[in-house]
PDB file of C-alpha atoms in Angstrom:
ATOM      1  CA  MET A   2     -20.906 -24.342 138.272  1.00  0.00           C
ATOM      2  CA  LEU A   3     -23.511 -21.501 138.202  1.00  0.00           C
ATOM      3  CA  ASN A   4     -25.757 -23.532 135.824  1.00  0.00           C
ATOM      4  CA  GLN A   5     -25.661 -26.533 138.123  1.00  0.00           C
ATOM      5  CA  ALA A   6     -26.413 -24.345 141.236  1.00  0.00           C
ATOM      6  CA  ALA A   7     -29.315 -22.893 139.251  1.00  0.00           C
ATOM      7  CA  MET A   8     -30.619 -26.402 138.262  1.00  0.00           C
ATOM      8  CA  ILE A   9     -30.342 -27.603 141.822  1.00  0.00           C
ATOM      9  CA  ASP A  10     -32.370 -24.599 142.999  1.00  0.00           C
ATOM     10  CA  TRP A  11     -34.983 -25.128 140.304  1.00  0.00           C
ATOM     11  CA  VAL A  12     -35.363 -28.748 141.394  1.00  0.00           C
ATOM     12  CA  GLN A  13     -35.564 -27.756 145.158  1.00  0.00           C
ATOM     13  CA  HIS A  14     -38.262 -25.329 144.481  1.00  0.00           C
ATOM     14  CA  LEU A  15     -40.498 -27.490 142.297  1.00  0.00           C
ATOM     15  CA  GLY A  16     -43.987 -28.089 143.701  1.00  0.00           C
ATOM     16  CA  GLN A  17     -44.819 -31.718 144.825  1.00  0.00           C
ATOM     17  CA  GLY A  18     -46.718 -32.544 141.479  1.00  0.00           C
ATOM     18  CA  GLU A  19     -44.166 -31.163 139.259  1.00  0.00           C
ATOM     19  CA  PHE A  20     -41.316 -32.980 141.162  1.00  0.00           C
ATOM     20  CA  LEU A  21     -43.406 -36.230 140.957  1.00  0.00           C
ATOM     21  CA  ALA A  22     -44.165 -35.664 137.177  1.00  0.00           C
ATOM     22  CA  LEU A  23     -40.244 -35.279 136.581  1.00  0.00           C
ATOM     23  CA  CYS A  24     -39.361 -38.412 138.343  1.00  0.00           C
ATOM     24  CA  ILE A  25     -42.152 -40.260 136.480  1.00  0.00           C
ATOM     25  CA  VAL A  26     -41.031 -39.029 133.137  1.00  0.00           C
ATOM     26  CA  SER A  27     -37.344 -39.890 133.909  1.00  0.00           C
ATOM     27  CA  ILE A  28     -38.100 -43.359 134.908  1.00  0.00           C
ATOM     28  CA  GLY A  29     -40.506 -44.023 132.030  1.00  0.00           C
ATOM     29  CA  LEU A  30     -37.831 -42.702 129.508  1.00  0.00           C
ATOM     30  CA  SER A  31     -35.136 -44.970 131.292  1.00  0.00           C
ATOM     31  CA  LEU A  32     -37.454 -47.984 131.062  1.00  0.00           C
ATOM     32  CA  ALA A  33     -38.329 -47.219 127.538  1.00  0.00           C
ATOM     33  CA  GLY A  34     -34.505 -46.943 126.572  1.00  0.00           C
ATOM     34  CA  ALA A  35     -33.783 -50.262 128.444  1.00  0.00           C
ATOM     35  CA  THR A  36     -36.799 -52.041 126.751  1.00  0.00           C
ATOM     36  CA  GLY A  37     -35.751 -50.665 123.302  1.00  0.00           C
ATOM     37  CA  CYS A  38     -32.104 -51.710 123.801  1.00  0.00           C
ATOM     38  CA  LEU A  39     -32.926 -55.231 124.640  1.00  0.00           C
ATOM     39  CA  ILE A  40     -35.576 -55.712 121.806  1.00  0.00           C
ATOM     40  CA  CYS A  41     -33.005 -54.476 119.200  1.00  0.00           C
ATOM     41  CA  LEU A  42     -30.282 -56.560 120.612  1.00  0.00           C
ATOM     42  CA  GLY A  43     -32.486 -59.618 120.534  1.00  0.00           C
ATOM     43  CA  ARG A  44     -33.567 -58.889 117.072  1.00  0.00           C
ATOM     44  CA  ALA A  45     -29.845 -58.385 115.884  1.00  0.00           C
ATOM     45  CA  ARG A  46     -28.829 -61.525 117.675  1.00  0.00           C
ATOM     46  CA  THR A  47     -31.686 -63.548 116.200  1.00  0.00           C
ATOM     47  CA  MET A  48     -30.760 -62.537 112.724  1.00  0.00           C
ATOM     48  CA  GLU A  49     -27.100 -63.387 113.423  1.00  0.00           C
ATOM     49  CA  ASP A  50     -27.830 -66.800 114.779  1.00  0.00           C
ATOM     50  CA  THR A  51     -30.366 -67.929 112.156  1.00  0.00           C
ATOM     51  CA  PRO A  52     -28.667 -69.536 109.187  1.00  0.00           C
ATOM     52  CA  THR A  53     -29.933 -68.614 105.860  1.00  0.00           C
ATOM     53  CA  SER A  54     -31.840 -71.360 104.103  1.00  0.00           C
ATOM     54  CA  ARG A  55     -32.524 -72.332 100.647  1.00  0.00           C
ATOM     55  CA  ILE A  56     -36.210 -72.914  99.735  1.00  0.00           C
ATOM     56  CA  ARG A  57     -35.969 -76.340  98.529  1.00  0.00           C
ATOM     57  CA  SER A  58     -34.242 -77.607 101.663  1.00  0.00           C
ATOM     58  CA  ALA A  59     -35.744 -75.162 104.463  1.00  0.00           C
ATOM     59  CA  ALA A  60     -36.877 -77.072 107.371  1.00  0.00           C
ATOM     60  CA  GLN A  61     -40.508 -76.597 108.738  1.00  0.00           C
ATOM     61  CA  GLY A  62     -40.739 -74.078 111.158  1.00  0.00           C
ATOM     62  CA  PRO A  63     -38.835 -70.668 111.760  1.00  0.00           C
ATOM     63  CA  VAL A  64     -36.384 -69.988 108.881  1.00  0.00           C
ATOM     64  CA  GLU A  65     -34.359 -67.128 107.138  1.00  0.00           C
ATOM     65  CA  LEU A  66     -34.622 -66.877 103.193  1.00  0.00           C
ATOM     66  CA  GLU A  67     -33.079 -64.539 100.748  1.00  0.00           C
ATOM     67  CA  GLY A  68     -34.129 -64.282  97.182  1.00  0.00           C
ATOM     68  CA  ILE A  69     -36.141 -62.037  94.809  1.00  0.00           C
ATOM     69  CA  ALA A  70     -39.781 -60.694  95.134  1.00  0.00           C
ATOM     70  CA  ASP A  71     -42.042 -61.548  92.382  1.00  0.00           C
ATOM     71  CA  LEU A  72     -45.838 -61.505  91.408  1.00  0.00           C
ATOM     72  CA  LEU A  73     -47.748 -64.654  91.448  1.00  0.00           C
ATOM     73  CA  PRO A  74     -49.332 -66.029  88.225  1.00  0.00           C
ATOM     74  CA  GLY A  75     -52.551 -64.313  87.333  1.00  0.00           C
ATOM     75  CA  GLU A  76     -54.010 -60.851  87.638  1.00  0.00           C
ATOM     76  CA  PRO A  77     -51.041 -58.384  88.739  1.00  0.00           C
ATOM     77  CA  VAL A  78     -51.323 -56.708  92.238  1.00  0.00           C
ATOM     78  CA  LEU A  79     -51.635 -53.039  91.695  1.00  0.00           C
ATOM     79  CA  SER A  80     -51.022 -50.285  94.447  1.00  0.00           C
ATOM     80  CA  PRO A  81     -54.073 -48.269  95.095  1.00  0.00           C
ATOM     81  CA  LEU A  82     -52.466 -44.730  94.582  1.00  0.00           C
ATOM     82  CA  SER A  83     -50.098 -45.061  91.735  1.00  0.00           C
ATOM     83  CA  ARG A  84     -51.635 -48.412  90.198  1.00  0.00           C
ATOM     84  CA  GLN A  85     -48.123 -49.693  89.934  1.00  0.00           C
ATOM     85  CA  PRO A  86     -47.696 -53.567  89.876  1.00  0.00           C
ATOM     86  CA  CYS A  87     -45.969 -54.518  92.983  1.00  0.00           C
ATOM     87  CA  ALA A  88     -45.706 -57.340  95.405  1.00  0.00           C
ATOM     88  CA  TRP A  89     -46.775 -55.495  98.424  1.00  0.00           C
ATOM     89  CA  TRP A  90     -48.094 -52.035  99.047  1.00  0.00           C
ATOM     90  CA  GLU A  91     -49.135 -49.711 101.921  1.00  0.00           C
ATOM     91  CA  TYR A  92     -50.842 -46.228 101.479  1.00  0.00           C
ATOM     92  CA  SER A  93     -52.295 -43.387 103.187  1.00  0.00           C
ATOM     93  CA  ILE A  94     -54.318 -40.307 102.143  1.00  0.00           C
ATOM     94  CA  GLU A  95     -54.429 -37.261 104.464  1.00  0.00           C
ATOM     95  CA  LYS A  96     -55.954 -33.909 104.440  1.00  0.00           C
ATOM     96  CA  LYS A  97     -54.710 -30.727 105.620  1.00  0.00           C
ATOM     97  CA  GLU A  98     -57.076 -29.002 108.171  1.00  0.00           C
ATOM     98  CA  THR A  99     -56.575 -25.626 109.460  1.00  0.00           C
ATOM     99  CA  THR A 100     -58.283 -24.110 112.557  1.00  0.00           C
ATOM    100  CA  TYR A 101     -58.382 -20.545 113.919  1.00  0.00           C
ATOM    101  CA  SER A 102     -58.418 -19.566 117.564  1.00  0.00           C
ATOM    102  CA  ASN A 103     -57.753 -16.168 119.154  1.00  0.00           C
ATOM    103  CA  GLY A 104     -56.632 -14.690 115.805  1.00  0.00           C
ATOM    104  CA  ARG A 105     -54.026 -17.673 115.285  1.00  0.00           C
ATOM    105  CA  SER A 106     -54.166 -20.511 112.833  1.00  0.00           C
ATOM    106  CA  SER A 107     -52.900 -24.102 113.294  1.00  0.00           C
ATOM    107  CA  SER A 108     -52.800 -26.991 110.797  1.00  0.00           C
ATOM    108  CA  ARG A 109     -52.629 -30.629 111.245  1.00  0.00           C
ATOM    109  CA  TRP A 110     -52.864 -33.524 108.847  1.00  0.00           C
ATOM    110  CA  ARG A 111     -55.983 -35.852 109.166  1.00  0.00           C
ATOM    111  CA  THR A 112     -55.851 -39.342 107.857  1.00  0.00           C
ATOM    112  CA  LEU A 113     -58.847 -40.029 105.487  1.00  0.00           C
ATOM    113  CA  GLU A 114     -57.974 -43.301 104.328  1.00  0.00           C
ATOM    114  CA  GLN A 115     -55.369 -45.919 104.610  1.00  0.00           C
ATOM    115  CA  GLY A 116     -54.499 -49.586 103.889  1.00  0.00           C
ATOM    116  CA  ILE A 117     -52.136 -52.395 103.696  1.00  0.00           C
ATOM    117  CA  SER A 118     -51.879 -55.247 101.286  1.00  0.00           C
ATOM    118  CA  ASP A 119     -52.601 -58.817 102.230  1.00  0.00           C
ATOM    119  CA  GLU A 120     -52.211 -60.071  98.807  1.00  0.00           C
ATOM    120  CA  MET A 121     -49.742 -63.087  98.520  1.00  0.00           C
ATOM    121  CA  PHE A 122     -46.658 -62.941  96.383  1.00  0.00           C
ATOM    122  CA  GLN A 123     -43.706 -65.081  95.566  1.00  0.00           C
ATOM    123  CA  LEU A 124     -40.159 -65.267  96.781  1.00  0.00           C
ATOM    124  CA  THR A 125     -37.549 -67.042  94.521  1.00  0.00           C
ATOM    125  CA  ASP A 126     -34.230 -68.257  94.950  1.00  0.00           C
ATOM    126  CA  ASP A 127     -31.867 -70.448  92.977  1.00  0.00           C
ATOM    127  CA  THR A 128     -33.530 -73.691  94.299  1.00  0.00           C
ATOM    128  CA  GLY A 129     -37.247 -73.020  93.972  1.00  0.00           C
ATOM    129  CA  GLN A 130     -40.327 -70.676  94.710  1.00  0.00           C
ATOM    130  CA  CYS A 131     -42.103 -69.858  97.899  1.00  0.00           C
ATOM    131  CA  ILE A 132     -45.228 -68.078  98.556  1.00  0.00           C
ATOM    132  CA  VAL A 133     -45.197 -65.156 100.955  1.00  0.00           C
ATOM    133  CA  ASP A 134     -48.314 -64.352 103.146  1.00  0.00           C
ATOM    134  CA  PRO A 135     -47.346 -60.796 104.254  1.00  0.00           C
ATOM    135  CA  GLU A 136     -50.001 -60.466 106.900  1.00  0.00           C
ATOM    136  CA  GLY A 137     -48.537 -59.417 110.225  1.00  0.00           C
ATOM    137  CA  ALA A 138     -45.019 -58.793 108.964  1.00  0.00           C
ATOM    138  CA  SER A 139     -42.787 -55.895 109.614  1.00  0.00           C
ATOM    139  CA  VAL A 140     -42.127 -54.609 106.216  1.00  0.00           C
ATOM    140  CA  ILE A 141     -39.115 -52.621 104.875  1.00  0.00           C
ATOM    141  CA  PRO A 142     -39.899 -51.758 101.394  1.00  0.00           C
ATOM    142  CA  ASP A 143     -37.572 -50.557  98.423  1.00  0.00           C
ATOM    143  CA  GLN A 144     -39.842 -47.691  97.202  1.00  0.00           C
ATOM    144  CA  LYS A 145     -41.330 -45.029  99.427  1.00  0.00           C
ATOM    145  CA  ARG A 146     -43.048 -41.767  97.996  1.00  0.00           C
ATOM    146  CA  VAL A 147     -44.895 -38.894  99.388  1.00  0.00           C
ATOM    147  CA  TRP A 148     -46.518 -36.368  97.343  1.00  0.00           C
ATOM    148  CA  HIS A 149     -49.418 -33.621  97.399  1.00  0.00           C
ATOM    149  CA  GLY A 150     -52.482 -32.867  95.387  1.00  0.00           C
ATOM    150  CA  ARG A 151     -55.684 -31.051  95.247  1.00  0.00           C
ATOM    151  CA  SER A 152     -58.025 -34.025  95.177  1.00  0.00           C
ATOM    152  CA  ARG A 153     -58.799 -36.834  97.501  1.00  0.00           C
ATOM    153  CA  TRP A 154     -57.257 -39.335  95.115  1.00  0.00           C
ATOM    154  CA  PRO A 155     -54.101 -38.497  93.086  1.00  0.00           C
ATOM    155  CA  THR A 156     -54.266 -37.501  89.440  1.00  0.00           C
ATOM    156  CA  GLU A 157     -50.690 -37.633  88.963  1.00  0.00           C
ATOM    157  CA  VAL A 158     -47.888 -39.658  90.260  1.00  0.00           C
ATOM    158  CA  PRO A 159     -44.263 -38.535  90.821  1.00  0.00           C
ATOM    159  CA  ARG A 160     -41.293 -40.906  90.357  1.00  0.00           C
ATOM    160  CA  ALA A 161     -40.094 -39.901  93.791  1.00  0.00           C
ATOM    161  CA  SER A 162     -41.029 -37.923  96.749  1.00  0.00           C
ATOM    162  CA  ALA A 163     -41.230 -34.245  96.145  1.00  0.00           C
ATOM    163  CA  TRP A 164     -39.275 -31.814  98.360  1.00  0.00           C
ATOM    164  CA  ILE A 165     -41.892 -29.273  98.218  1.00  0.00           C
ATOM    165  CA  GLY A 166     -45.792 -30.095  97.937  1.00  0.00           C
ATOM    166  CA  PHE A 167     -48.864 -28.128  97.103  1.00  0.00           C
ATOM    167  CA  GLY A 168     -52.334 -29.060  97.826  1.00  0.00           C
ATOM    168  CA  GLN A 169     -54.516 -29.961 100.769  1.00  0.00           C
ATOM    169  CA  PHE A 170     -54.162 -33.644 100.325  1.00  0.00           C
ATOM    170  CA  ARG A 171     -50.971 -35.647 101.097  1.00  0.00           C
ATOM    171  CA  TYR A 172     -50.389 -39.168  99.773  1.00  0.00           C
ATOM    172  CA  ARG A 173     -48.060 -41.779 101.136  1.00  0.00           C
ATOM    173  CA  GLU A 174     -47.045 -44.892  99.400  1.00  0.00           C
ATOM    174  CA  ARG A 175     -44.625 -47.760 100.284  1.00  0.00           C
ATOM    175  CA  LEU A 176     -44.105 -50.537  97.792  1.00  0.00           C
ATOM    176  CA  ILE A 177     -42.013 -53.878  97.351  1.00  0.00           C
ATOM    177  CA  THR A 178     -41.510 -53.884  93.506  1.00  0.00           C
ATOM    178  CA  PRO A 179     -41.206 -56.978  91.567  1.00  0.00           C
ATOM    179  CA  GLY A 180     -37.571 -58.030  91.062  1.00  0.00           C
ATOM    180  CA  SER A 181     -36.259 -56.365  94.238  1.00  0.00           C
ATOM    181  CA  ALA A 182     -33.924 -58.299  96.515  1.00  0.00           C
ATOM    182  CA  LEU A 183     -35.716 -59.794  99.533  1.00  0.00           C
ATOM    183  CA  TYR A 184     -34.746 -60.867 102.928  1.00  0.00           C
ATOM    184  CA  ALA A 185     -37.303 -62.785 104.967  1.00  0.00           C
ATOM    185  CA  MET A 186     -37.703 -64.140 108.308  1.00  0.00           C
ATOM    186  CA  GLY A 187     -40.856 -66.075 109.196  1.00  0.00           C
ATOM    187  CA  TRP A 188     -42.521 -69.371 109.362  1.00  0.00           C
ATOM    188  CA  PHE A 189     -41.924 -72.000 106.801  1.00  0.00           C
ATOM    189  CA  ARG A 190     -44.455 -74.664 105.983  1.00  0.00           C
ATOM    190  CA  THR A 191     -44.654 -77.103 102.963  1.00  0.00           C
ATOM    191  CA  GLU A 192     -48.213 -78.139 101.703  1.00  0.00           C
ATOM    192  CA  GLY A 193     -49.134 -80.801  99.321  1.00  0.00           C
ATOM    193  CA  GLY A 194     -46.844 -83.358  97.608  1.00  0.00           C
ATOM    194  CA  LEU A 195     -44.295 -85.166  99.717  1.00  0.00           C
ATOM    195  CA  GLY A 196     -44.053 -82.469 102.106  1.00  0.00           C
ATOM    196  CA  THR A 197     -47.334 -83.561 103.669  1.00  0.00           C
ATOM    197  CA  ALA A 198     -47.580 -86.483 105.877  1.00  0.00           C
ATOM    198  CA  LEU A 199     -50.210 -88.992 104.613  1.00  0.00           C
ATOM    199  CA  ASP A 200     -52.397 -90.825 107.034  1.00  0.00           C
ATOM    200  CA  LEU A 201     -54.450 -93.469 105.447  1.00  0.00           C
ATOM    201  CA  GLN A 202     -56.456 -94.470 108.354  1.00  0.00           C
ATOM    202  CA  ALA A 203     -57.278 -91.121 109.490  1.00  0.00           C
ATOM    203  CA  GLU A 204     -58.318 -89.800 105.995  1.00  0.00           C
ATOM    204  CA  THR A 205     -60.709 -92.977 105.575  1.00  0.00           C
ATOM    205  CA  ARG A 206     -62.267 -92.366 108.839  1.00  0.00           C
ATOM    206  CA  GLU A 207     -62.903 -88.804 108.019  1.00  0.00           C
ATOM    207  CA  LEU A 208     -64.409 -89.882 104.525  1.00  0.00           C
ATOM    208  CA  LEU A 209     -66.571 -92.564 106.260  1.00  0.00           C
ATOM    209  CA  ALA A 210     -67.844 -89.881 108.776  1.00  0.00           C
ATOM    210  CA  SER A 211     -68.843 -87.598 105.908  1.00  0.00           C
ATOM    211  CA  TRP A 212     -70.638 -90.279 104.158  1.00  0.00           C
ATOM    212  CA  LYS A 213     -72.545 -91.447 107.192  1.00  0.00           C
ATOM    213  CA  GLN A 214     -74.194 -87.804 107.304  1.00  0.00           C
ATOM    214  CA  ASP A 215     -76.041 -88.736 104.150  1.00  0.00           C
ATOM    215  CA  GLN A 216     -77.750 -92.083 104.890  1.00  0.00           C
ATOM    216  CA  ALA A 217     -79.937 -91.887 101.824  1.00  0.00           C
ATOM    217  CA  ALA A 218     -77.108 -91.890  99.486  1.00  0.00           C
ATOM    218  CA  LEU A 219     -75.231 -94.517 101.453  1.00  0.00           C
ATOM    219  CA  LEU A 220     -78.224 -96.952 101.201  1.00  0.00           C
ATOM    220  CA  ARG A 221     -78.682 -96.201  97.577  1.00  0.00           C
ATOM    221  CA  GLU A 222     -75.095 -97.046  96.817  1.00  0.00           C
ATOM    222  CA  PHE A 223     -74.194 -99.837  99.242  1.00  0.00           C
ATOM    223  CA  ASP A 224     -77.505-101.666 100.298  1.00  0.00           C
ATOM    224  CA  ALA A 225     -77.063-104.631  98.081  1.00  0.00           C
ATOM    225  CA  ASN A 226     -80.024-106.666  99.526  1.00  0.00           C
ATOM    226  CA  GLY A 227     -82.416-103.791  99.784  1.00  0.00           C
ATOM    227  CA  ASP A 228     -83.338-104.303 103.347  1.00  0.00           C
ATOM    228  CA  GLY A 229     -82.865-100.503 104.264  1.00  0.00           C
ATOM    229  CA  GLN A 230     -79.815-100.950 106.496  1.00  0.00           C
ATOM    230  CA  ILE A 231     -75.954-101.490 105.996  1.00  0.00           C
ATOM    231  CA  ASP A 232     -75.058-105.019 107.315  1.00  0.00           C
ATOM    232  CA  LEU A 233     -71.774-106.098 108.239  1.00  0.00           C
ATOM    233  CA  GLN A 234     -70.673-107.321 104.704  1.00  0.00           C
ATOM    234  CA  GLU A 235     -72.008-104.187 103.065  1.00  0.00           C
ATOM    235  CA  TRP A 236     -70.170-102.022 105.609  1.00  0.00           C
ATOM    236  CA  GLU A 237     -66.923-103.826 104.577  1.00  0.00           C
ATOM    237  CA  ASN A 238     -67.712-102.742 100.937  1.00  0.00           C
ATOM    238  CA  VAL A 239     -68.120 -99.227 102.321  1.00  0.00           C
ATOM    239  CA  ARG A 240     -64.750 -99.076 103.884  1.00  0.00           C
ATOM    240  CA  ARG A 241     -63.052-100.660 101.067  1.00  0.00           C
ATOM    241  CA  LYS A 242     -64.499 -98.165  98.685  1.00  0.00           C
ATOM    242  CA  ALA A 243     -63.554 -95.392 101.033  1.00  0.00           C
ATOM    243  CA  MET A 244     -59.930 -96.515 101.294  1.00  0.00           C
ATOM    244  CA  GLN A 245     -59.646 -96.825  97.452  1.00  0.00           C
ATOM    245  CA  GLU A 246     -60.753 -93.158  97.111  1.00  0.00           C
ATOM    246  CA  VAL A 247     -58.265 -91.987  99.847  1.00  0.00           C
ATOM    247  CA  GLN A 248     -55.266 -93.975  98.308  1.00  0.00           C
ATOM    248  CA  ALA A 249     -56.372 -92.251  94.900  1.00  0.00           C
ATOM    249  CA  ARG A 250     -56.356 -88.899  96.423  1.00  0.00           C
ATOM    250  CA  GLN A 251     -53.127 -89.318  98.281  1.00  0.00           C
ATOM    251  CA  LEU A 252     -51.329 -90.680  95.314  1.00  0.00           C
ATOM    252  CA  GLN A 253     -52.300 -87.564  93.251  1.00  0.00           C
ATOM    253  CA  GLN A 254     -51.290 -85.454  96.193  1.00  0.00           C
ATOM    254  CA  ALA A 255     -47.901 -87.230  96.247  1.00  0.00           C
ATOM    255  CA  ILE A 256     -47.042 -86.548  92.503  1.00  0.00           C
ATOM    256  CA  GLU A 257     -47.977 -82.896  92.744  1.00  0.00           C
ATOM    257  CA  PRO A 258     -45.239 -80.316  93.549  1.00  0.00           C
ATOM    258  CA  ASP A 259     -44.740 -79.180  96.954  1.00  0.00           C
ATOM    259  CA  LEU A 260     -46.172 -75.768  97.789  1.00  0.00           C
ATOM    260  CA  HIS A 261     -43.820 -73.809 100.158  1.00  0.00           C
ATOM    261  CA  VAL A 262     -45.281 -70.867 102.172  1.00  0.00           C
ATOM    262  CA  LEU A 263     -43.892 -68.371 104.523  1.00  0.00           C
ATOM    263  CA  CYS A 264     -46.067 -66.784 106.909  1.00  0.00           C
ATOM    264  CA  ARG A 265     -46.380 -65.148 110.433  1.00  0.00           C
ATOM    265  CA  PRO A 266     -44.955 -67.449 112.937  1.00  0.00           C
ATOM    266  CA  PRO A 267     -47.722 -68.919 115.308  1.00  0.00           C
ATOM    267  CA  ARG A 268     -45.895 -67.646 118.421  1.00  0.00           C
ATOM    268  CA  ARG A 269     -43.718 -64.485 119.077  1.00  0.00           C
ATOM    269  CA  GLU A 270     -40.988 -65.212 116.585  1.00  0.00           C
ATOM    270  CA  LYS A 271     -39.919 -62.345 114.069  1.00  0.00           C
ATOM    271  CA  PHE A 272     -41.620 -62.059 110.930  1.00  0.00           C
ATOM    272  CA  ILE A 273     -39.630 -59.580 108.731  1.00  0.00           C
ATOM    273  CA  LEU A 274     -39.782 -58.844 105.056  1.00  0.00           C
ATOM    274  CA  SER A 275     -37.092 -56.371 103.961  1.00  0.00           C
ATOM    275  CA  THR A 276     -35.473 -55.237 100.862  1.00  0.00           C
ATOM    276  CA  LEU A 277     -32.509 -54.146 102.724  1.00  0.00           C
ATOM    277  CA  PRO A 278     -29.803 -56.800 103.049  1.00  0.00           C
ATOM    278  CA  GLN A 279     -29.388 -58.866 106.342  1.00  0.00           C
ATOM    279  CA  GLU A 280     -26.232 -57.042 107.252  1.00  0.00           C
ATOM    280  CA  HIS A 281     -27.769 -53.638 107.182  1.00  0.00           C
ATOM    281  CA  LEU A 282     -30.605 -54.716 109.174  1.00  0.00           C
ATOM    282  CA  ILE A 283     -28.267 -56.034 111.992  1.00  0.00           C
ATOM    283  CA  LYS A 284     -26.084 -52.815 111.898  1.00  0.00           C
ATOM    284  CA  ARG A 285     -29.447 -50.730 112.215  1.00  0.00           C
ATOM    285  CA  SER A 286     -30.740 -52.882 115.246  1.00  0.00           C
ATOM    286  CA  ARG A 287     -27.361 -52.470 116.927  1.00  0.00           C
ATOM    287  CA  ARG A 288     -27.449 -48.594 116.356  1.00  0.00           C
ATOM    288  CA  PHE A 289     -30.831 -48.371 117.713  1.00  0.00           C
ATOM    289  CA  ALA A 290     -29.745 -50.554 120.733  1.00  0.00           C
ATOM    290  CA  ALA A 291     -26.941 -48.068 121.296  1.00  0.00           C
ATOM    291  CA  LEU A 292     -29.435 -45.199 121.297  1.00  0.00           C
ATOM    292  CA  GLY A 293     -31.731 -47.153 123.740  1.00  0.00           C
ATOM    293  CA  LEU A 294     -28.907 -47.690 125.898  1.00  0.00           C
ATOM    294  CA  ALA A 295     -27.764 -44.009 125.936  1.00  0.00           C
ATOM    295  CA  LEU A 296     -31.398 -43.072 126.630  1.00  0.00           C
ATOM    296  CA  PHE A 297     -31.494 -45.529 129.548  1.00  0.00           C
ATOM    297  CA  LEU A 298     -28.213 -44.021 131.068  1.00  0.00           C
ATOM    298  CA  ALA A 299     -29.286 -40.228 130.521  1.00  0.00           C
ATOM    299  CA  ALA A 300     -32.607 -40.609 131.814  1.00  0.00           C
ATOM    300  CA  GLY A 301     -31.592 -42.825 134.572  1.00  0.00           C
ATOM    301  CA  SER A 302     -28.937 -40.405 135.640  1.00  0.00           C
ATOM    302  CA  LEU A 303     -31.343 -37.421 135.645  1.00  0.00           C
ATOM    303  CA  GLY A 304     -33.721 -39.341 137.718  1.00  0.00           C
ATOM    304  CA  VAL A 305     -31.043 -40.260 140.273  1.00  0.00           C
ATOM    305  CA  TRP A 306     -29.572 -36.960 140.371  1.00  0.00           C
ATOM    306  CA  VAL A 307     -33.050 -35.343 140.781  1.00  0.00           C
ATOM    307  CA  LEU A 308     -33.771 -37.518 143.705  1.00  0.00           C
ATOM    308  CA  SER A 309     -30.469 -36.857 145.274  1.00  0.00           C
ATOM    309  CA  VAL A 310     -30.700 -32.885 145.189  1.00  0.00           C
ATOM    310  CA  ARG A 311     -34.370 -32.737 146.410  1.00  0.00           C
TER     311      ARG A 311
END
């Protein structure tokens, strides 16, 4: 009771500026909690309502996939700090800076360099493969490391984060390693093969338009009577040749295997790449939603109480 009376007295004796600042902070925290709650609940609901698809039968557009992360054929992707083969990486290098003022010292970490991978990698399930373009994704990796050193670039890389670090440089690294289980939610599209709609007339018009830009070459090949222009009969031959080339190209495209790509949605749909299973992500989103709700109620109640006792 005494504590409450002291708090009431403290609020009543606040200056106008201090009282206004307290109200603004309370309202801001309350709104932040409500916003975070709604966002996390929406994310959990989206994951629950989106059925998990197989790569071979996935529909074009927003999808949810589960599989194994792997490297694409060719040169392996290496993380900048540990030089470890990985499907995705993110790193930062920080330097500890100490300043002195009035006989006291204070230290802070300043970021010298940081980067994030935009290299594509492969997601594989039991029905096929899908190329993943990670640009713009919210990534939860399977490997995280923080360690220290005495040079800007690390000379040694520990297997895991060290509890105690020595050295003025701090290194952070997050990786998706090949072979790790991966949950992905993003935009699915199929390129090439039968997954692409073939428009014979439209492609023929595009090819003819490109040929028209080089009149000299067009006359050399199709001006049969040598009069320096393409007449109606010769133009029909041009059209026939263009259509034949387009048909041959479309036939080759149709027999090639489909290329599946998962990337950032064109609108505001979620793009998530996570080595944690879907069930874990849903539970975590709901926990964050509960924390947001608690912050909304606590900060809102504080704001209302402060206004009532002023």
